[in-house]
Amino acid sequence: MDFGVVLQTNPPASRTVQLSQLAEAHGFSHVWTFDSHLLWEEPYVVHSAILNATKRITVGPFVTNPATRDWTVTASVFATLNEMYGNRTICGIGRGDSAVRVTNGKPVSMSELRESIHVIRELANSRPVEYKGATLQFPWSRGSQLDVWVAAYGPLALKLTGEVGDGFILQLADLDIARWMIKVVKDAAAAAGRDPDSIAFCVAAPMYIGDDREHMRDQCRWFGGMVGNHVADIVAKYGTSGEVPQALTDYIAGRTGYDYNSHGRAANDHVDFVPDEIIDRFCLLGTAEEHIAKLEALREIGVTQFAGYLQHDNKEETMRVYGERVIPALAEHITAKR
């Protein structure tokens, strides 16, 4: 299992770079950042600084979207960073959430998402692509490599991920929900003639090492609110019964609204509807041993990367314990089983 951290590009940018260097020093393989250009600093500029200050870490957005960014520009960014720093980028993409909603926009359609993935991946892999009636290719790009991982929750998005994604991003760490969603993606991949095992499966959730359960929950309650935005869209489309697990839909009954100005922040003041049970199910909280146990369970159901959100007051200590105890324990467990 690989390990990543998920950061917000809050100023000063030097702080984001410093945290990325610490992540690399502690054995994490990926640094992901939020991508909402109005709410935080422009991520791709910060990505360049991160790549320049590190040696092996892979960097990408968590996640970008096809609505607020021109697809060919997005592809050019990745191809340029790869030329500069040696194929150390990755693209997480979804239909659009905070970046589009703060401008009263809407997520893109499934067909637009599918086409954008194709265009971005082909161009960023130094290949030609048909786009708007023209054959496009970066004449300056040679040997660029980029995987595109798709963030999804609903049945149609999960199906699309299995059909075209290099990886699947699930932003919650509930074992039952993750098991169901991974199966949907794998079944879709098999139906499309793809090898399901060729797809990377990334679970992302807040990770907090500590022993004060109440404080940890309060620091991570924002995550249930963020997930609730996506769940609300799913409930509006599918209702509260049917294909989507009830465990994913029940808790948003008390949701009354959402302010994107506090999106992804521990100080979010309108997530009281998120119960403690959901925080415990969706996040990784507690001692190193508790984290290891849940990560082993996630790995057993097919998760290949865990990406931990660090939007809380214990960033450095959490990364330190992961580097010294959690990541080595997972590596030793895998070695022992072999």
PDB file of N, CA and C in Angstrom, residues 157-216:
ATOM      1  N   ALA A 157     -20.927   7.348 -11.957  1.00  0.00           N
ATOM      2  CA  ALA A 157     -19.532   7.779 -11.881  1.00  0.00           C
ATOM      3  C   ALA A 157     -18.611   6.597 -11.579  1.00  0.00           C
ATOM      4  N   LEU A 158     -19.056   5.688 -10.737  1.00  0.00           N
ATOM      5  CA  LEU A 158     -18.263   4.491 -10.446  1.00  0.00           C
ATOM      6  C   LEU A 158     -18.098   3.628 -11.693  1.00  0.00           C
ATOM      7  N   LYS A 159     -19.157   3.501 -12.463  1.00  0.00           N
ATOM      8  CA  LYS A 159     -19.098   2.734 -13.708  1.00  0.00           C
ATOM      9  C   LYS A 159     -18.105   3.370 -14.674  1.00  0.00           C
ATOM     10  N   LEU A 160     -18.175   4.687 -14.819  1.00  0.00           N
ATOM     11  CA  LEU A 160     -17.243   5.396 -15.700  1.00  0.00           C
ATOM     12  C   LEU A 160     -15.800   5.177 -15.243  1.00  0.00           C
ATOM     13  N   THR A 161     -15.584   5.217 -13.934  1.00  0.00           N
ATOM     14  CA  THR A 161     -14.234   5.015 -13.397  1.00  0.00           C
ATOM     15  C   THR A 161     -13.685   3.661 -13.799  1.00  0.00           C
ATOM     16  N   GLY A 162     -14.502   2.625 -13.674  1.00  0.00           N
ATOM     17  CA  GLY A 162     -14.062   1.301 -14.059  1.00  0.00           C
ATOM     18  C   GLY A 162     -13.774   1.175 -15.542  1.00  0.00           C
ATOM     19  N   GLU A 163     -14.483   1.942 -16.330  1.00  0.00           N
ATOM     20  CA  GLU A 163     -14.327   1.865 -17.791  1.00  0.00           C
ATOM     21  C   GLU A 163     -13.119   2.629 -18.311  1.00  0.00           C
ATOM     22  N   VAL A 164     -12.773   3.767 -17.662  1.00  0.00           N
ATOM     23  CA  VAL A 164     -11.719   4.605 -18.251  1.00  0.00           C
ATOM     24  C   VAL A 164     -10.634   5.059 -17.274  1.00  0.00           C
ATOM     25  N   GLY A 165     -10.829   4.937 -15.964  1.00  0.00           N
ATOM     26  CA  GLY A 165      -9.873   5.478 -15.012  1.00  0.00           C
ATOM     27  C   GLY A 165      -8.640   4.617 -14.822  1.00  0.00           C
ATOM     28  N   ASP A 166      -7.492   5.263 -14.626  1.00  0.00           N
ATOM     29  CA  ASP A 166      -6.286   4.535 -14.210  1.00  0.00           C
ATOM     30  C   ASP A 166      -6.345   4.225 -12.718  1.00  0.00           C
ATOM     31  N   GLY A 167      -7.166   4.989 -12.000  1.00  0.00           N
ATOM     32  CA  GLY A 167      -7.340   4.778 -10.571  1.00  0.00           C
ATOM     33  C   GLY A 167      -8.684   5.305 -10.128  1.00  0.00           C
ATOM     34  N   PHE A 168      -9.082   4.905  -8.930  1.00  0.00           N
ATOM     35  CA  PHE A 168     -10.349   5.317  -8.320  1.00  0.00           C
ATOM     36  C   PHE A 168     -10.036   6.009  -7.005  1.00  0.00           C
ATOM     37  N   ILE A 169     -10.593   7.209  -6.821  1.00  0.00           N
ATOM     38  CA  ILE A 169     -10.431   7.956  -5.576  1.00  0.00           C
ATOM     39  C   ILE A 169     -11.750   7.941  -4.822  1.00  0.00           C
ATOM     40  N   LEU A 170     -11.728   7.382  -3.620  1.00  0.00           N
ATOM     41  CA  LEU A 170     -12.896   7.365  -2.741  1.00  0.00           C
ATOM     42  C   LEU A 170     -12.580   8.193  -1.509  1.00  0.00           C
ATOM     43  N   GLN A 171     -13.324   9.259  -1.313  1.00  0.00           N
ATOM     44  CA  GLN A 171     -13.042  10.168  -0.213  1.00  0.00           C
ATOM     45  C   GLN A 171     -13.870   9.818   1.023  1.00  0.00           C
ATOM     46  N   LEU A 172     -13.597   8.685   1.583  1.00  0.00           N
ATOM     47  CA  LEU A 172     -14.073   8.236   2.893  1.00  0.00           C
ATOM     48  C   LEU A 172     -13.480   6.865   3.156  1.00  0.00           C
ATOM     49  N   ALA A 173     -13.339   6.507   4.442  1.00  0.00           N
ATOM     50  CA  ALA A 173     -12.648   5.267   4.799  1.00  0.00           C
ATOM     51  C   ALA A 173     -13.565   4.262   5.494  1.00  0.00           C
ATOM     52  N   ASP A 174     -14.846   4.304   5.169  1.00  0.00           N
ATOM     53  CA  ASP A 174     -15.782   3.324   5.714  1.00  0.00           C
ATOM     54  C   ASP A 174     -15.585   1.996   4.983  1.00  0.00           C
ATOM     55  N   LEU A 175     -15.347   0.940   5.717  1.00  0.00           N
ATOM     56  CA  LEU A 175     -15.017  -0.341   5.099  1.00  0.00           C
ATOM     57  C   LEU A 175     -16.156  -0.901   4.252  1.00  0.00           C
ATOM     58  N   ASP A 176     -17.382  -0.844   4.765  1.00  0.00           N
ATOM     59  CA  ASP A 176     -18.510  -1.409   4.030  1.00  0.00           C
ATOM     60  C   ASP A 176     -18.762  -0.652   2.731  1.00  0.00           C
ATOM     61  N   ILE A 177     -18.729   0.674   2.804  1.00  0.00           N
ATOM     62  CA  ILE A 177     -18.960   1.475   1.599  1.00  0.00           C
ATOM     63  C   ILE A 177     -17.820   1.285   0.605  1.00  0.00           C
ATOM     64  N   ALA A 178     -16.579   1.286   1.100  1.00  0.00           N
ATOM     65  CA  ALA A 178     -15.427   1.091   0.226  1.00  0.00           C
ATOM     66  C   ALA A 178     -15.495  -0.260  -0.476  1.00  0.00           C
ATOM     67  N   ARG A 179     -15.877  -1.291   0.243  1.00  0.00           N
ATOM     68  CA  ARG A 179     -15.980  -2.633  -0.343  1.00  0.00           C
ATOM     69  C   ARG A 179     -16.992  -2.639  -1.491  1.00  0.00           C
ATOM     70  N   TRP A 180     -18.149  -2.007  -1.263  1.00  0.00           N
ATOM     71  CA  TRP A 180     -19.195  -1.953  -2.288  1.00  0.00           C
ATOM     72  C   TRP A 180     -18.720  -1.171  -3.504  1.00  0.00           C
ATOM     73  N   MET A 181     -18.103  -0.003  -3.281  1.00  0.00           N
ATOM     74  CA  MET A 181     -17.696   0.843  -4.397  1.00  0.00           C
ATOM     75  C   MET A 181     -16.562   0.226  -5.202  1.00  0.00           C
ATOM     76  N   ILE A 182     -15.611  -0.387  -4.536  1.00  0.00           N
ATOM     77  CA  ILE A 182     -14.517  -1.052  -5.243  1.00  0.00           C
ATOM     78  C   ILE A 182     -15.063  -2.167  -6.128  1.00  0.00           C
ATOM     79  N   LYS A 183     -16.040  -2.915  -5.635  1.00  0.00           N
ATOM     80  CA  LYS A 183     -16.648  -3.980  -6.440  1.00  0.00           C
ATOM     81  C   LYS A 183     -17.349  -3.416  -7.669  1.00  0.00           C
ATOM     82  N   VAL A 184     -18.077  -2.299  -7.492  1.00  0.00           N
ATOM     83  CA  VAL A 184     -18.760  -1.689  -8.637  1.00  0.00           C
ATOM     84  C   VAL A 184     -17.748  -1.272  -9.697  1.00  0.00           C
ATOM     85  N   VAL A 185     -16.648  -0.653  -9.284  1.00  0.00           N
ATOM     86  CA  VAL A 185     -15.610  -0.223 -10.223  1.00  0.00           C
ATOM     87  C   VAL A 185     -14.979  -1.427 -10.913  1.00  0.00           C
ATOM     88  N   LYS A 186     -14.655  -2.450 -10.154  1.00  0.00           N
ATOM     89  CA  LYS A 186     -14.022  -3.641 -10.741  1.00  0.00           C
ATOM     90  C   LYS A 186     -14.971  -4.351 -11.707  1.00  0.00           C
ATOM     91  N   ASP A 187     -16.237  -4.453 -11.352  1.00  0.00           N
ATOM     92  CA  ASP A 187     -17.205  -5.094 -12.241  1.00  0.00           C
ATOM     93  C   ASP A 187     -17.340  -4.312 -13.546  1.00  0.00           C
ATOM     94  N   ALA A 188     -17.338  -2.982 -13.449  1.00  0.00           N
ATOM     95  CA  ALA A 188     -17.433  -2.157 -14.655  1.00  0.00           C
ATOM     96  C   ALA A 188     -16.197  -2.320 -15.527  1.00  0.00           C
ATOM     97  N   ALA A 189     -15.034  -2.417 -14.887  1.00  0.00           N
ATOM     98  CA  ALA A 189     -13.795  -2.617 -15.641  1.00  0.00           C
ATOM     99  C   ALA A 189     -13.826  -3.950 -16.381  1.00  0.00           C
ATOM    100  N   ALA A 190     -14.238  -4.995 -15.683  1.00  0.00           N
ATOM    101  CA  ALA A 190     -14.305  -6.318 -16.314  1.00  0.00           C
ATOM    102  C   ALA A 190     -15.285  -6.326 -17.475  1.00  0.00           C
ATOM    103  N   ALA A 191     -16.432  -5.672 -17.298  1.00  0.00           N
ATOM    104  CA  ALA A 191     -17.446  -5.617 -18.354  1.00  0.00           C
ATOM    105  C   ALA A 191     -16.937  -4.861 -19.576  1.00  0.00           C
ATOM    106  N   ALA A 192     -16.003  -3.919 -19.353  1.00  0.00           N
ATOM    107  CA  ALA A 192     -15.436  -3.141 -20.451  1.00  0.00           C
ATOM    108  C   ALA A 192     -14.215  -3.815 -21.071  1.00  0.00           C
ATOM    109  N   GLY A 193     -13.880  -5.018 -20.597  1.00  0.00           N
ATOM    110  CA  GLY A 193     -12.748  -5.745 -21.136  1.00  0.00           C
ATOM    111  C   GLY A 193     -11.412  -5.331 -20.566  1.00  0.00           C
ATOM    112  N   ARG A 194     -11.445  -4.634 -19.430  1.00  0.00           N
ATOM    113  CA  ARG A 194     -10.208  -4.210 -18.778  1.00  0.00           C
ATOM    114  C   ARG A 194      -9.861  -5.159 -17.631  1.00  0.00           C
ATOM    115  N   ASP A 195      -8.599  -5.175 -17.246  1.00  0.00           N
ATOM    116  CA  ASP A 195      -8.169  -5.945 -16.093  1.00  0.00           C
ATOM    117  C   ASP A 195      -8.484  -5.141 -14.836  1.00  0.00           C
ATOM    118  N   PRO A 196      -9.419  -5.591 -13.999  1.00  0.00           N
ATOM    119  CA  PRO A 196      -9.764  -4.825 -12.793  1.00  0.00           C
ATOM    120  C   PRO A 196      -8.575  -4.576 -11.872  1.00  0.00           C
ATOM    121  N   ASP A 197      -7.616  -5.490 -11.870  1.00  0.00           N
ATOM    122  CA  ASP A 197      -6.462  -5.348 -10.991  1.00  0.00           C
ATOM    123  C   ASP A 197      -5.456  -4.316 -11.496  1.00  0.00           C
ATOM    124  N   SER A 198      -5.680  -3.799 -12.703  1.00  0.00           N
ATOM    125  CA  SER A 198      -4.787  -2.768 -13.229  1.00  0.00           C
ATOM    126  C   SER A 198      -5.150  -1.386 -12.699  1.00  0.00           C
ATOM    127  N   ILE A 199      -6.299  -1.276 -12.028  1.00  0.00           N
ATOM    128  CA  ILE A 199      -6.770   0.008 -11.522  1.00  0.00           C
ATOM    129  C   ILE A 199      -6.256   0.216 -10.102  1.00  0.00           C
ATOM    130  N   ALA A 200      -5.745   1.409  -9.820  1.00  0.00           N
ATOM    131  CA  ALA A 200      -5.344   1.758  -8.457  1.00  0.00           C
ATOM    132  C   ALA A 200      -6.582   2.163  -7.665  1.00  0.00           C
ATOM    133  N   PHE A 201      -6.616   1.799  -6.386  1.00  0.00           N
ATOM    134  CA  PHE A 201      -7.758   2.129  -5.535  1.00  0.00           C
ATOM    135  C   PHE A 201      -7.261   2.937  -4.337  1.00  0.00           C
ATOM    136  N   CYS A 202      -7.621   4.215  -4.352  1.00  0.00           N
ATOM    137  CA  CYS A 202      -7.154   5.148  -3.323  1.00  0.00           C
ATOM    138  C   CYS A 202      -8.303   5.538  -2.407  1.00  0.00           C
ATOM    139  N   VAL A 203      -8.153   5.261  -1.129  1.00  0.00           N
ATOM    140  CA  VAL A 203      -9.095   5.751  -0.115  1.00  0.00           C
ATOM    141  C   VAL A 203      -8.467   6.959   0.552  1.00  0.00           C
ATOM    142  N   ALA A 204      -9.242   8.044   0.665  1.00  0.00           N
ATOM    143  CA  ALA A 204      -8.745   9.275   1.275  1.00  0.00           C
ATOM    144  C   ALA A 204      -9.649   9.686   2.417  1.00  0.00           C
ATOM    145  N   ALA A 205      -9.044  10.073   3.530  1.00  0.00           N
ATOM    146  CA  ALA A 205      -9.813  10.472   4.711  1.00  0.00           C
ATOM    147  C   ALA A 205      -8.880  11.190   5.676  1.00  0.00           C
ATOM    148  N   PRO A 206      -9.424  12.008   6.584  1.00  0.00           N
ATOM    149  CA  PRO A 206      -8.577  12.602   7.612  1.00  0.00           C
ATOM    150  C   PRO A 206      -7.876  11.540   8.444  1.00  0.00           C
ATOM    151  N   MET A 207      -6.599  11.754   8.708  1.00  0.00           N
ATOM    152  CA  MET A 207      -5.844  10.875   9.604  1.00  0.00           C
ATOM    153  C   MET A 207      -5.337  11.736  10.755  1.00  0.00           C
ATOM    154  N   TYR A 208      -5.576  11.263  11.957  1.00  0.00           N
ATOM    155  CA  TYR A 208      -5.189  12.035  13.151  1.00  0.00           C
ATOM    156  C   TYR A 208      -4.689  11.049  14.194  1.00  0.00           C
ATOM    157  N   ILE A 209      -3.415  11.177  14.560  1.00  0.00           N
ATOM    158  CA  ILE A 209      -2.839  10.353  15.614  1.00  0.00           C
ATOM    159  C   ILE A 209      -3.021  11.075  16.948  1.00  0.00           C
ATOM    160  N   GLY A 210      -3.685  10.424  17.905  1.00  0.00           N
ATOM    161  CA  GLY A 210      -3.904  11.036  19.206  1.00  0.00           C
ATOM    162  C   GLY A 210      -4.720  10.142  20.103  1.00  0.00           C
ATOM    163  N   ASP A 211      -5.038  10.632  21.315  1.00  0.00           N
ATOM    164  CA  ASP A 211      -5.821   9.832  22.257  1.00  0.00           C
ATOM    165  C   ASP A 211      -7.032  10.574  22.813  1.00  0.00           C
ATOM    166  N   ASP A 212      -7.209  11.835  22.414  1.00  0.00           N
ATOM    167  CA  ASP A 212      -8.382  12.596  22.854  1.00  0.00           C
ATOM    168  C   ASP A 212      -9.455  12.467  21.777  1.00  0.00           C
ATOM    169  N   ARG A 213     -10.312  11.471  21.937  1.00  0.00           N
ATOM    170  CA  ARG A 213     -11.287  11.140  20.901  1.00  0.00           C
ATOM    171  C   ARG A 213     -12.211  12.316  20.571  1.00  0.00           C
ATOM    172  N   GLU A 214     -12.676  13.021  21.575  1.00  0.00           N
ATOM    173  CA  GLU A 214     -13.596  14.130  21.331  1.00  0.00           C
ATOM    174  C   GLU A 214     -12.923  15.234  20.524  1.00  0.00           C
ATOM    175  N   HIS A 215     -11.673  15.568  20.895  1.00  0.00           N
ATOM    176  CA  HIS A 215     -10.958  16.613  20.167  1.00  0.00           C
ATOM    177  C   HIS A 215     -10.692  16.192  18.727  1.00  0.00           C
ATOM    178  N   MET A 216     -10.267  14.959  18.515  1.00  0.00           N
ATOM    179  CA  MET A 216      -9.998  14.482  17.160  1.00  0.00           C
ATOM    180  C   MET A 216     -11.261  14.547  16.306  1.00  0.00           C
TER     181      MET A 216
END
